[in-house]
PDB file of C-alpha atoms in Angstrom:
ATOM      1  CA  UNK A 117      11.173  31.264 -15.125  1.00  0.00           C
ATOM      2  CA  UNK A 118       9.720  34.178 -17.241  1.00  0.00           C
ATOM      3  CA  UNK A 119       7.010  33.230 -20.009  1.00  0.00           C
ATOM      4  CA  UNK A 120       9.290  35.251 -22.643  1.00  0.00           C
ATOM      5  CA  UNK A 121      11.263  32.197 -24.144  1.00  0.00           C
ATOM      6  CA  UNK A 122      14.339  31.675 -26.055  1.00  0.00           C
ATOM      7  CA  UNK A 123      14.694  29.376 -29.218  1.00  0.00           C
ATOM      8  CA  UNK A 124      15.941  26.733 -27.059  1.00  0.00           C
ATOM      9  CA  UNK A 125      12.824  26.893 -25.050  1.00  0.00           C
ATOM     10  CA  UNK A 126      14.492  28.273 -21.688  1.00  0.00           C
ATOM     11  CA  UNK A 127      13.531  31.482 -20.345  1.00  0.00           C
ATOM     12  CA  UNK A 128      15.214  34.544 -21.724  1.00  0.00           C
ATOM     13  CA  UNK A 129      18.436  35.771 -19.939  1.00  0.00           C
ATOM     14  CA  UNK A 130      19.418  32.523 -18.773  1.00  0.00           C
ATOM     15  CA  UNK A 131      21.030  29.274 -20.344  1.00  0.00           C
ATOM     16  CA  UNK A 132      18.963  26.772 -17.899  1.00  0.00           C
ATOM     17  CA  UNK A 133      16.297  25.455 -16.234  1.00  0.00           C
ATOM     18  CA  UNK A 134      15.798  25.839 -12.608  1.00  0.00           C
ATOM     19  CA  UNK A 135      15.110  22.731 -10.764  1.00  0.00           C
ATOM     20  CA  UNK A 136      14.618  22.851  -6.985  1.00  0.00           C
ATOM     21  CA  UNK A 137      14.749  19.413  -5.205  1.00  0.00           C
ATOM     22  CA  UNK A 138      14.589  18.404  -1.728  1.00  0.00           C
ATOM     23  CA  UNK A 139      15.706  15.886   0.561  1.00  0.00           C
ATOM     24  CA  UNK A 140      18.368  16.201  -2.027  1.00  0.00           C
ATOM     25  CA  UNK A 141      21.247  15.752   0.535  1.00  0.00           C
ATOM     26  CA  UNK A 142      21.475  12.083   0.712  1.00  0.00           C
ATOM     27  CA  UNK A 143      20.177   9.322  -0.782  1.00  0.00           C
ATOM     28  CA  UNK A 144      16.954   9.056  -3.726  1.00  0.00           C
ATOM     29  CA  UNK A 145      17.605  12.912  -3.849  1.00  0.00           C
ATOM     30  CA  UNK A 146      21.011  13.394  -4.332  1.00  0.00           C
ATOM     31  CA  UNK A 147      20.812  11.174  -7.628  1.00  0.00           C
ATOM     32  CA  UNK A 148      17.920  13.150  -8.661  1.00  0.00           C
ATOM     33  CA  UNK A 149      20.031  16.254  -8.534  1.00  0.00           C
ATOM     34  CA  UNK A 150      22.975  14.997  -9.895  1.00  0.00           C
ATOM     35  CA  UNK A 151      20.967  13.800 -13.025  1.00  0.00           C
ATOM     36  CA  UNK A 152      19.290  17.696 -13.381  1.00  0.00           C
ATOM     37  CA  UNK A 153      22.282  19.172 -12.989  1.00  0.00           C
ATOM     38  CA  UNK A 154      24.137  16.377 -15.797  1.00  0.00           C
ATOM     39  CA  UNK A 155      20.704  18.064 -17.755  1.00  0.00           C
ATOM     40  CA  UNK A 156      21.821  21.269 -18.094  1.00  0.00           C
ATOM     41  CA  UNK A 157      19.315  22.635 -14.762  1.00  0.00           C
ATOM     42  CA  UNK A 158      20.469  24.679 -12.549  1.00  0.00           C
ATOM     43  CA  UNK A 159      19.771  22.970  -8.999  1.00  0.00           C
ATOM     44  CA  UNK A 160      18.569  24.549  -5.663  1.00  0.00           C
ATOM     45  CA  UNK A 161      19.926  21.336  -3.269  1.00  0.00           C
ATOM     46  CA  UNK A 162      17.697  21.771  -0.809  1.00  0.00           C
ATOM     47  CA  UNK A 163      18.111  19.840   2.683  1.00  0.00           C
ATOM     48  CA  UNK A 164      17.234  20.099   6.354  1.00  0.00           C
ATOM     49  CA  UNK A 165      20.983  18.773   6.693  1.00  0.00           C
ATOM     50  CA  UNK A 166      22.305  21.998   5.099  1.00  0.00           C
ATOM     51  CA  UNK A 167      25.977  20.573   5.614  1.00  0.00           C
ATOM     52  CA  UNK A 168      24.942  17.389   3.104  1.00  0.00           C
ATOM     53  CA  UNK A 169      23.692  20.082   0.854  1.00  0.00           C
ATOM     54  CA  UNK A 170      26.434  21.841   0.312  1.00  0.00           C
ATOM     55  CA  UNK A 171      28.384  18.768  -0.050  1.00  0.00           C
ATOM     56  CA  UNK A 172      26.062  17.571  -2.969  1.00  0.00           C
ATOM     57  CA  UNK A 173      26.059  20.841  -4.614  1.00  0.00           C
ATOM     58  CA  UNK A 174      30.241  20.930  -4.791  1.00  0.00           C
ATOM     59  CA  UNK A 175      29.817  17.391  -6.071  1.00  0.00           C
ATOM     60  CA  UNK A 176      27.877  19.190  -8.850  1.00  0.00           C
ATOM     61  CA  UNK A 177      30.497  21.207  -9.439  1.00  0.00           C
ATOM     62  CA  UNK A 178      33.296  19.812  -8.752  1.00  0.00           C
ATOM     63  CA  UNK A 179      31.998  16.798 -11.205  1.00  0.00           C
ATOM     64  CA  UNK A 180      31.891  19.693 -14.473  1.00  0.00           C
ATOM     65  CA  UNK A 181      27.788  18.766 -14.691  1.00  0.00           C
ATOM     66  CA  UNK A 182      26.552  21.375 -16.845  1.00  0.00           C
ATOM     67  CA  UNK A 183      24.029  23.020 -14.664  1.00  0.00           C
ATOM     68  CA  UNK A 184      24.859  25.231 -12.208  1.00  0.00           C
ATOM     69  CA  UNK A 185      24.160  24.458  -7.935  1.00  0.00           C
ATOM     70  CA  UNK A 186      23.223  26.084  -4.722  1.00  0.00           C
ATOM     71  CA  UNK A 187      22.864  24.926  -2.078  1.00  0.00           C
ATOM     72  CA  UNK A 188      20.031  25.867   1.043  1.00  0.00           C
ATOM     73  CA  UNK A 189      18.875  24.776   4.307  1.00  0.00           C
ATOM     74  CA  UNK A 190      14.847  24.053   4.281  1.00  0.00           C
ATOM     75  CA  UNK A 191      12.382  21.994   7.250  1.00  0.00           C
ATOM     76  CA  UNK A 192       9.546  20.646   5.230  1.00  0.00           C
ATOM     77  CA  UNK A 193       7.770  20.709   8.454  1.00  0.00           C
ATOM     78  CA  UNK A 194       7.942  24.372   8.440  1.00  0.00           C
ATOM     79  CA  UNK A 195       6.499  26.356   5.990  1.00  0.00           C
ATOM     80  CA  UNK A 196       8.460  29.295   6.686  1.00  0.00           C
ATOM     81  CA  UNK A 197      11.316  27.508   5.775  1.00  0.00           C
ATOM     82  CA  UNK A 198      10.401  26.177   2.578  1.00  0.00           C
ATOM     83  CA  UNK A 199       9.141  29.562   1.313  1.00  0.00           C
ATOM     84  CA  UNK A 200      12.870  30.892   1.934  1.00  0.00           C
ATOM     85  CA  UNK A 201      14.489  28.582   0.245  1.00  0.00           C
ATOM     86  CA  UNK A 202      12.067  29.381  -2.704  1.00  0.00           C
ATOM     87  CA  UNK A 203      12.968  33.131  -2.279  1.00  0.00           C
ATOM     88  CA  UNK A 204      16.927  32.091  -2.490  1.00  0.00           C
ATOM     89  CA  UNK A 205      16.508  29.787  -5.576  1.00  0.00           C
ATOM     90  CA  UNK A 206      14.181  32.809  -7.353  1.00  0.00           C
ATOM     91  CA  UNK A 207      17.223  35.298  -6.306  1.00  0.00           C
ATOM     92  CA  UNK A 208      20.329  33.399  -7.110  1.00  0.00           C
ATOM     93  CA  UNK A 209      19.069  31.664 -10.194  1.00  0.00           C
ATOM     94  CA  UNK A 210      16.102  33.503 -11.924  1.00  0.00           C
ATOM     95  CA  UNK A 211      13.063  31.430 -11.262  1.00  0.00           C
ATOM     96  CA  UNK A 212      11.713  27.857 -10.701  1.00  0.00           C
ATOM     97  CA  UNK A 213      10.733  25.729 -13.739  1.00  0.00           C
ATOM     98  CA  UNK A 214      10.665  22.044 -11.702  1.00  0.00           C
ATOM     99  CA  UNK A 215       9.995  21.107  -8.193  1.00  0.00           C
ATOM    100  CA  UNK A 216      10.875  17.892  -6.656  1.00  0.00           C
ATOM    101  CA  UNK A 217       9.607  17.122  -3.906  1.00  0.00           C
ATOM    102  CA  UNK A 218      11.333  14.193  -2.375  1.00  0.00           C
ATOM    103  CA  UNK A 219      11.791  13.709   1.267  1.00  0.00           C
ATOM    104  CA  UNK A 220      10.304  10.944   2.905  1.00  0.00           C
ATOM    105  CA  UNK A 221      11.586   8.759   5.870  1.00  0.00           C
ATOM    106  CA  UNK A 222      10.462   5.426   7.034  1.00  0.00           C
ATOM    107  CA  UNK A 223      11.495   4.496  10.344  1.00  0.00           C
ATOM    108  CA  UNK A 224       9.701   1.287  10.747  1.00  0.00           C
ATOM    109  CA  UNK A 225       6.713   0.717  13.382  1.00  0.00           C
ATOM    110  CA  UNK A 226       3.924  -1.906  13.619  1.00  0.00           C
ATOM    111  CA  UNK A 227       0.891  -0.363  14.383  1.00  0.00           C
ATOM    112  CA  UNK A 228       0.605  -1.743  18.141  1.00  0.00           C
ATOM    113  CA  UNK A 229       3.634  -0.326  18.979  1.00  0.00           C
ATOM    114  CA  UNK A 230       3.890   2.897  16.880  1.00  0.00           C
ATOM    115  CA  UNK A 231       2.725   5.940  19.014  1.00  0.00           C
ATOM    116  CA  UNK A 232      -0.362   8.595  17.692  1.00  0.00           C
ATOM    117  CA  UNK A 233       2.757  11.250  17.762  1.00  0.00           C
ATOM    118  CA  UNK A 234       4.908   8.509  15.648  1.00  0.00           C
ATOM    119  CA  UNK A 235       2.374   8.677  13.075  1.00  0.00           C
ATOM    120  CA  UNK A 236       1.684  12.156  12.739  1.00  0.00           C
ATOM    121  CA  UNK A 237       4.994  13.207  12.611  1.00  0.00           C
ATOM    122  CA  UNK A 238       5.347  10.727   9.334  1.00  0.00           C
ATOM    123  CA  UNK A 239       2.268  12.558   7.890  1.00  0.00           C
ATOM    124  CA  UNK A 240       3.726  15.384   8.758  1.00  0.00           C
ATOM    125  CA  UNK A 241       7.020  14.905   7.125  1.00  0.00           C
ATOM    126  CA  UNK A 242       6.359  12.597   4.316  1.00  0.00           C
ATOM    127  CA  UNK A 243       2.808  13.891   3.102  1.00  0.00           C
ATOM    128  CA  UNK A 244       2.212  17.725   4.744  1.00  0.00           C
ATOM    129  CA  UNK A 245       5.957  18.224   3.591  1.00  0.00           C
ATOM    130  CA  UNK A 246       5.206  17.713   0.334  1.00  0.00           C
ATOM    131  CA  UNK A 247       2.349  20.010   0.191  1.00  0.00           C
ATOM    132  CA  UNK A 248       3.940  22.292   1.909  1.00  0.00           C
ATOM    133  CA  UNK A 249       6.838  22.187  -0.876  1.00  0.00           C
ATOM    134  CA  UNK A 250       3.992  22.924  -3.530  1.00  0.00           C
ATOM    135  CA  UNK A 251       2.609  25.379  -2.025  1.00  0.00           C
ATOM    136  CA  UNK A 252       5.680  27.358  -1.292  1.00  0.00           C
ATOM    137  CA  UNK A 253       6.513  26.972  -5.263  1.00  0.00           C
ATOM    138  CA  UNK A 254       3.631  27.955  -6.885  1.00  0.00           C
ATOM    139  CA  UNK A 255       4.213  31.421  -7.120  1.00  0.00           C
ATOM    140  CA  UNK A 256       7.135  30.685  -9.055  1.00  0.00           C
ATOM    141  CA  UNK A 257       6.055  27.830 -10.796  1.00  0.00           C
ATOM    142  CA  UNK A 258       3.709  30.145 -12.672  1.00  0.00           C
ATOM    143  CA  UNK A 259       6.049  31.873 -13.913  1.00  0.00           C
ATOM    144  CA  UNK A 260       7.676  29.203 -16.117  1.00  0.00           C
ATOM    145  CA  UNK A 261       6.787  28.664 -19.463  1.00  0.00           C
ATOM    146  CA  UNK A 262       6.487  24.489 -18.517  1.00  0.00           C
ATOM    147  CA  UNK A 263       6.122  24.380 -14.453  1.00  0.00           C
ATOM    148  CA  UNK A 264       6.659  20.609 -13.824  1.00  0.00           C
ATOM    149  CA  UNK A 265       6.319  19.537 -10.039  1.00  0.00           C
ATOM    150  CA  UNK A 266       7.546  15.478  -9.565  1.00  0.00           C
ATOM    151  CA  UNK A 267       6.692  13.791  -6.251  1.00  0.00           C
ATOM    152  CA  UNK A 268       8.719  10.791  -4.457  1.00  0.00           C
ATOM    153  CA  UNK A 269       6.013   8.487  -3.887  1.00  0.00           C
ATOM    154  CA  UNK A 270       6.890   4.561  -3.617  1.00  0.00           C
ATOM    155  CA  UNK A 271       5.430   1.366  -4.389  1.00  0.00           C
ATOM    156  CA  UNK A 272       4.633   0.754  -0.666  1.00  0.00           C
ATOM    157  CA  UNK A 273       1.205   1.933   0.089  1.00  0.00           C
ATOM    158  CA  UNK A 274       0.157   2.200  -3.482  1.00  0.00           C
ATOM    159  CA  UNK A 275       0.841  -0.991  -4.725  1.00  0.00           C
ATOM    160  CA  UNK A 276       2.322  -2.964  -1.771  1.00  0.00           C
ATOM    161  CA  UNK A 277       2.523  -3.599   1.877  1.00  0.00           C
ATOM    162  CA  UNK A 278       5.217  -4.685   4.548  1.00  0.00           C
ATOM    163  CA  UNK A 279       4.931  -5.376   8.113  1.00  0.00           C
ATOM    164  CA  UNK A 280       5.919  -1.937  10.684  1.00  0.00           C
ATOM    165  CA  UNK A 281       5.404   0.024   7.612  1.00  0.00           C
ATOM    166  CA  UNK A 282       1.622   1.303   7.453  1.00  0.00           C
ATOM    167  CA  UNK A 283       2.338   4.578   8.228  1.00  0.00           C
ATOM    168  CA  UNK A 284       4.739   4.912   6.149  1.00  0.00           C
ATOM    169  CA  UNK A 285       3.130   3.035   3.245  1.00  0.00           C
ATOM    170  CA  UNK A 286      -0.190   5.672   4.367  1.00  0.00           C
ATOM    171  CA  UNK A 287       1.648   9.002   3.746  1.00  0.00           C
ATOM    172  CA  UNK A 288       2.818   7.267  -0.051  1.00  0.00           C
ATOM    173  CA  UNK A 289      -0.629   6.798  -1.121  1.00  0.00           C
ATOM    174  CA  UNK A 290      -2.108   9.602  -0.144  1.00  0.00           C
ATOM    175  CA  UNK A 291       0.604  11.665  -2.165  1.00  0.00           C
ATOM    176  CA  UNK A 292      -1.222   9.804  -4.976  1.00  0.00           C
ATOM    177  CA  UNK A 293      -4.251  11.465  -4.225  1.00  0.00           C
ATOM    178  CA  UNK A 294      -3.080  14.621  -3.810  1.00  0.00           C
ATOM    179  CA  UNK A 295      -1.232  14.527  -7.004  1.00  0.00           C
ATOM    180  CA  UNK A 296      -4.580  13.907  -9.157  1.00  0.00           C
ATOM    181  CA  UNK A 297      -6.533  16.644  -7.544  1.00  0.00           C
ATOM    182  CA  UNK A 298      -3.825  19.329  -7.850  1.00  0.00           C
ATOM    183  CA  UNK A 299      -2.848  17.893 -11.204  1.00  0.00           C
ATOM    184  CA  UNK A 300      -6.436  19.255 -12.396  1.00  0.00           C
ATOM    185  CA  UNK A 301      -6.529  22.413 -10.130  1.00  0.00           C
ATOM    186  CA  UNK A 302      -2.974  23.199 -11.457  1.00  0.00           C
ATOM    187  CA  UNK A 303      -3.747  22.549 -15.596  1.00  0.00           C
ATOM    188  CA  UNK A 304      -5.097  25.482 -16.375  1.00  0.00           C
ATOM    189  CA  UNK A 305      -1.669  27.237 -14.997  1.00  0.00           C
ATOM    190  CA  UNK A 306       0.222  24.923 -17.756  1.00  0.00           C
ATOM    191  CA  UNK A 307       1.980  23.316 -14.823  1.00  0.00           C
ATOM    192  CA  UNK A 308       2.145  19.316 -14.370  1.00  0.00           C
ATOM    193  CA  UNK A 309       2.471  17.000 -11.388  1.00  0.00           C
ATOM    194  CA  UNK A 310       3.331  13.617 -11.627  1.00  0.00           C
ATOM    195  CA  UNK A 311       5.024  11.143  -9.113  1.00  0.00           C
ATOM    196  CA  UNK A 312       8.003   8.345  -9.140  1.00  0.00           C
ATOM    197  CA  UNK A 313       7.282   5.124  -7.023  1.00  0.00           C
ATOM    198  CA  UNK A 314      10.212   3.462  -6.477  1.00  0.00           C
ATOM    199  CA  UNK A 315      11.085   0.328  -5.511  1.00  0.00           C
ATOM    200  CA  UNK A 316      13.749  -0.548  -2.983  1.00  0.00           C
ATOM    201  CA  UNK A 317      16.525   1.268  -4.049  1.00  0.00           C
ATOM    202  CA  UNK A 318      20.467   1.276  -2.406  1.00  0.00           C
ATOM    203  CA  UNK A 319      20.515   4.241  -0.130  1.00  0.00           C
ATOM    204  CA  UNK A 320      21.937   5.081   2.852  1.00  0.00           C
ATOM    205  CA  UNK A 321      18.817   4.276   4.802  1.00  0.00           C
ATOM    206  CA  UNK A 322      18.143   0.519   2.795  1.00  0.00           C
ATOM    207  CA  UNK A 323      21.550  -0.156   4.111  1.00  0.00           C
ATOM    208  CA  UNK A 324      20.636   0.266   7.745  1.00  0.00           C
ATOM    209  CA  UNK A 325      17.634  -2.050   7.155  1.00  0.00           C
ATOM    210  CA  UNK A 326      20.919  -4.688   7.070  1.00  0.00           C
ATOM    211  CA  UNK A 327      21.864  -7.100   5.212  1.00  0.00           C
ATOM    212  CA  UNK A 328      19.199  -9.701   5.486  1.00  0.00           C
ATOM    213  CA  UNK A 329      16.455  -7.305   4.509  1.00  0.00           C
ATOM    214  CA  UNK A 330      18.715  -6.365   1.429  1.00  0.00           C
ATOM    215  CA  UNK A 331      19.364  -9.314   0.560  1.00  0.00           C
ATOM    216  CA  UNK A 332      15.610 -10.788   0.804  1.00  0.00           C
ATOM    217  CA  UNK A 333      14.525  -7.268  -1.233  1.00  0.00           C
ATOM    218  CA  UNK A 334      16.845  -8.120  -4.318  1.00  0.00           C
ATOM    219  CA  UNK A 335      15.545 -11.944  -4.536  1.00  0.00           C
ATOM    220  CA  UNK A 336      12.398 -10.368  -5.080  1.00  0.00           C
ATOM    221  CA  UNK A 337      13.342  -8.316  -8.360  1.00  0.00           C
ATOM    222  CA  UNK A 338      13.102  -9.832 -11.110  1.00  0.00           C
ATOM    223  CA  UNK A 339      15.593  -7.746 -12.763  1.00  0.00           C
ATOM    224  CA  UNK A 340      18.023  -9.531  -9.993  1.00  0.00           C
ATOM    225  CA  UNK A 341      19.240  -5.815  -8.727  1.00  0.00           C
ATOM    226  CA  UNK A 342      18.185  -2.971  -6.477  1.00  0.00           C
ATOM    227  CA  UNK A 343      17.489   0.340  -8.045  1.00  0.00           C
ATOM    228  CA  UNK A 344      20.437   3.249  -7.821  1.00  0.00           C
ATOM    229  CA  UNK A 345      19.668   6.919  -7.172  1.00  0.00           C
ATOM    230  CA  UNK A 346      20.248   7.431 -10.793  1.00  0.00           C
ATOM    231  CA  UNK A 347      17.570   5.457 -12.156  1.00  0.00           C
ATOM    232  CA  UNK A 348      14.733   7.665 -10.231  1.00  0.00           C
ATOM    233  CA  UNK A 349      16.804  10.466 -11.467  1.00  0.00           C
ATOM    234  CA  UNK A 350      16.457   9.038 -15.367  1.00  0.00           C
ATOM    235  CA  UNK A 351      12.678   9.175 -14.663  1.00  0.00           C
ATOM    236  CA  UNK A 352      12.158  12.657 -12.498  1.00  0.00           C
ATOM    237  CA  UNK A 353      14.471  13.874 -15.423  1.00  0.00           C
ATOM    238  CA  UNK A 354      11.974  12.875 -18.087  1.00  0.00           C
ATOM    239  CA  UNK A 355       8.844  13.903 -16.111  1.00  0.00           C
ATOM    240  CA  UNK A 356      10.644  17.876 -15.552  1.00  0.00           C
ATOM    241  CA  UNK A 357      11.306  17.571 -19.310  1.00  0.00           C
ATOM    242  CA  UNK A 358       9.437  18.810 -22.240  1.00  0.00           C
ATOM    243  CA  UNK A 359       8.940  15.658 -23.866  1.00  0.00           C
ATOM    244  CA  UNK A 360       6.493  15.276 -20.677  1.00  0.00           C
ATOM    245  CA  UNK A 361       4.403  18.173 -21.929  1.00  0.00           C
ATOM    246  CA  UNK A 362       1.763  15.976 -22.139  1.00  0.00           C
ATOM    247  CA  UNK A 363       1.325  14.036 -18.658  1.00  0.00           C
ATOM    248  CA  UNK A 364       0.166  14.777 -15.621  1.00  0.00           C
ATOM    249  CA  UNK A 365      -1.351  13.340 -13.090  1.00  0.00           C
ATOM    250  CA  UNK A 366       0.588   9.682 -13.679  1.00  0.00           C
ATOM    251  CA  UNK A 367       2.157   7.265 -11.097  1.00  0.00           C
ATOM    252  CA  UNK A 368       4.889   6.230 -12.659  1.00  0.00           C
ATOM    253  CA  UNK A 369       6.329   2.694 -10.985  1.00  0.00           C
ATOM    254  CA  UNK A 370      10.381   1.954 -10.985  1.00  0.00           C
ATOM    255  CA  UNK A 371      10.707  -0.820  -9.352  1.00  0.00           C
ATOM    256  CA  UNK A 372      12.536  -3.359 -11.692  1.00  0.00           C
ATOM    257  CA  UNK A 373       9.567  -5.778 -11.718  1.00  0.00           C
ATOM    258  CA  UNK A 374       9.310  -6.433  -8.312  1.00  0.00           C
ATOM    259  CA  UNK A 375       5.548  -5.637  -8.398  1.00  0.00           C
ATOM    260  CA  UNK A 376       4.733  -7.914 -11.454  1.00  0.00           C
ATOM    261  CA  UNK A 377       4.492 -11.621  -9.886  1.00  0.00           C
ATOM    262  CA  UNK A 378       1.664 -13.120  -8.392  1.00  0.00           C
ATOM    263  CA  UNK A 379       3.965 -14.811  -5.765  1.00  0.00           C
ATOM    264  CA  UNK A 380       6.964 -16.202  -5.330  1.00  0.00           C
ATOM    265  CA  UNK A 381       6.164 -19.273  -7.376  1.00  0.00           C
ATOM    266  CA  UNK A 382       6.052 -16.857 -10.009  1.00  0.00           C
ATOM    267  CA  UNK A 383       9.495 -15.863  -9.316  1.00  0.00           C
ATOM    268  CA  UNK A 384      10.802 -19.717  -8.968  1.00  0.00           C
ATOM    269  CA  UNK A 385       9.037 -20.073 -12.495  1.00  0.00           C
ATOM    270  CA  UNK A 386      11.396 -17.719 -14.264  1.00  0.00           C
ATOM    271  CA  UNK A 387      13.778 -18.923 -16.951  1.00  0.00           C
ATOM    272  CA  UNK A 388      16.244 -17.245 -19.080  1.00  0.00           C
ATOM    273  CA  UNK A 389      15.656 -18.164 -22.463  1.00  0.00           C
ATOM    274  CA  UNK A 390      18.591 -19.608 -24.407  1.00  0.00           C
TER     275      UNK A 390
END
């Protein structure tokens, strides 16, 4: 949005924040934009499955959240498409002030079986995408008096590893490393980039793993639970806030504890205390 800001710290002529998130059809996203939009941000739903888009944008208003939603079709595998949807959000709502940039998939492949095409097209998707999201945004991003761009990272590849999952886990750390070097190329613009690793979390695609995986994922929280959509929402919402003025550049893990043991005698050791 414009530098020229209102008491309130929004841009002048407008009541919100612009938030544009994709991948936010389904899943991780969707509760990311629901949480925005329960903020007070306007919210470009952006999705590849336009049809899922439009469904969580009528959520958004059909639910009374306070910001506004649109809702646009967007391939982060093609540029072209990206910088479109970037176009609409700047038209129909005034300017970008956060960028979420969320899709990933993880169709699971051990590395003897897993094709050269297989893992480039995860790269492709997962990691190019989310450059290619940036990228696209910048322009606008600029514009804002508090650009904030928030990555979907996880804790597999960073911080953990699972079997048929390397290229998967590959594409998660290197959005690491792409977030520290553009965090310092993009401080001087007053914009920050920061990423949410989650944990396992119930989505539509955790539920296909079936139950046994689910089942074997929760034993390993120590919180007892899976993560919700909502809770990397509560996060990506403080990391597009003000409050996060100050941070950039940070991994931040949500993952209920599940990293924290040494192994699962650690887990076995736990007591509640009376």
């Amino acid at each position: 949005m414009s530098s020229e800001t209102a008491d309130n710290g929004t841009a002048t002529g407008t009541d919100e924040r612009v938030a544009l998130v994709t991948g936010a059809g389904h899943g991780i996203g969707r509760g990311i934009a629901h949480r925005l939009a329960a903020d007070g941000y306007a919210v470009s739903v952006v999705d590849i499955d336009e049809d899922a888009a439009h469904e969580v944008a009528d959520e958004i208003h059909n639910l009374g959240e306070q910001g506004d939603a649109i809702a646009l079709p967007a391939d982060v595998t093609d540029l072209a498409t990206i910088e479109m949807a970037v176009e609409a959000t700047v038209d129909s709502l005034g300017g970008i002030d956060v960028v979420v940039a969320n899709v990933g998939v993880y169709p699971s492949g051990r590395i003897d079986a897993l094709s050269v095409d297989s893992w480039h097209e995860i790269m492709d998707i997962n990691l190019a995408g989310a450059f290619r999201t940036v990228k696209a945004s910048l322009p606008a991003l600029k514009q804002s008096d508090s650009g904030r761009i928030v990555l979907t990272s996880s804790i597999t590849g960073p911080m953990t590893g699972y079997p048929g999952w390397a290229h998967y886990g590959a594409t998660k750390a290197g959005l690491l490393g792409f977030m520290r070097s553009a965090a310092l190329e993009l401080a001087p613009e007053g914009i920050t980039i920061n990423a949410v690793l989650p944990g396992n979390v119930k989505t539509e695609q955790l539920e296909a793993l079936g139950d046994e995986y689910i089942e074997e994922m929760t034993e390993s929280v120590p919180l007892g639970t899976l993560g919700t959509p909502e809770d990397i929402g509560a996060a990506v919402a403080f990391l597009a806030s003000k409050d996060a003025g100050f941070i950039t550049g940070h991994p931040l893990v949500i993952d209920g504890g599940q990293t924290l043991p040494e192994s699962q005698a650690a887990l076995s050791e736990m007591s509640v205390s009376e």
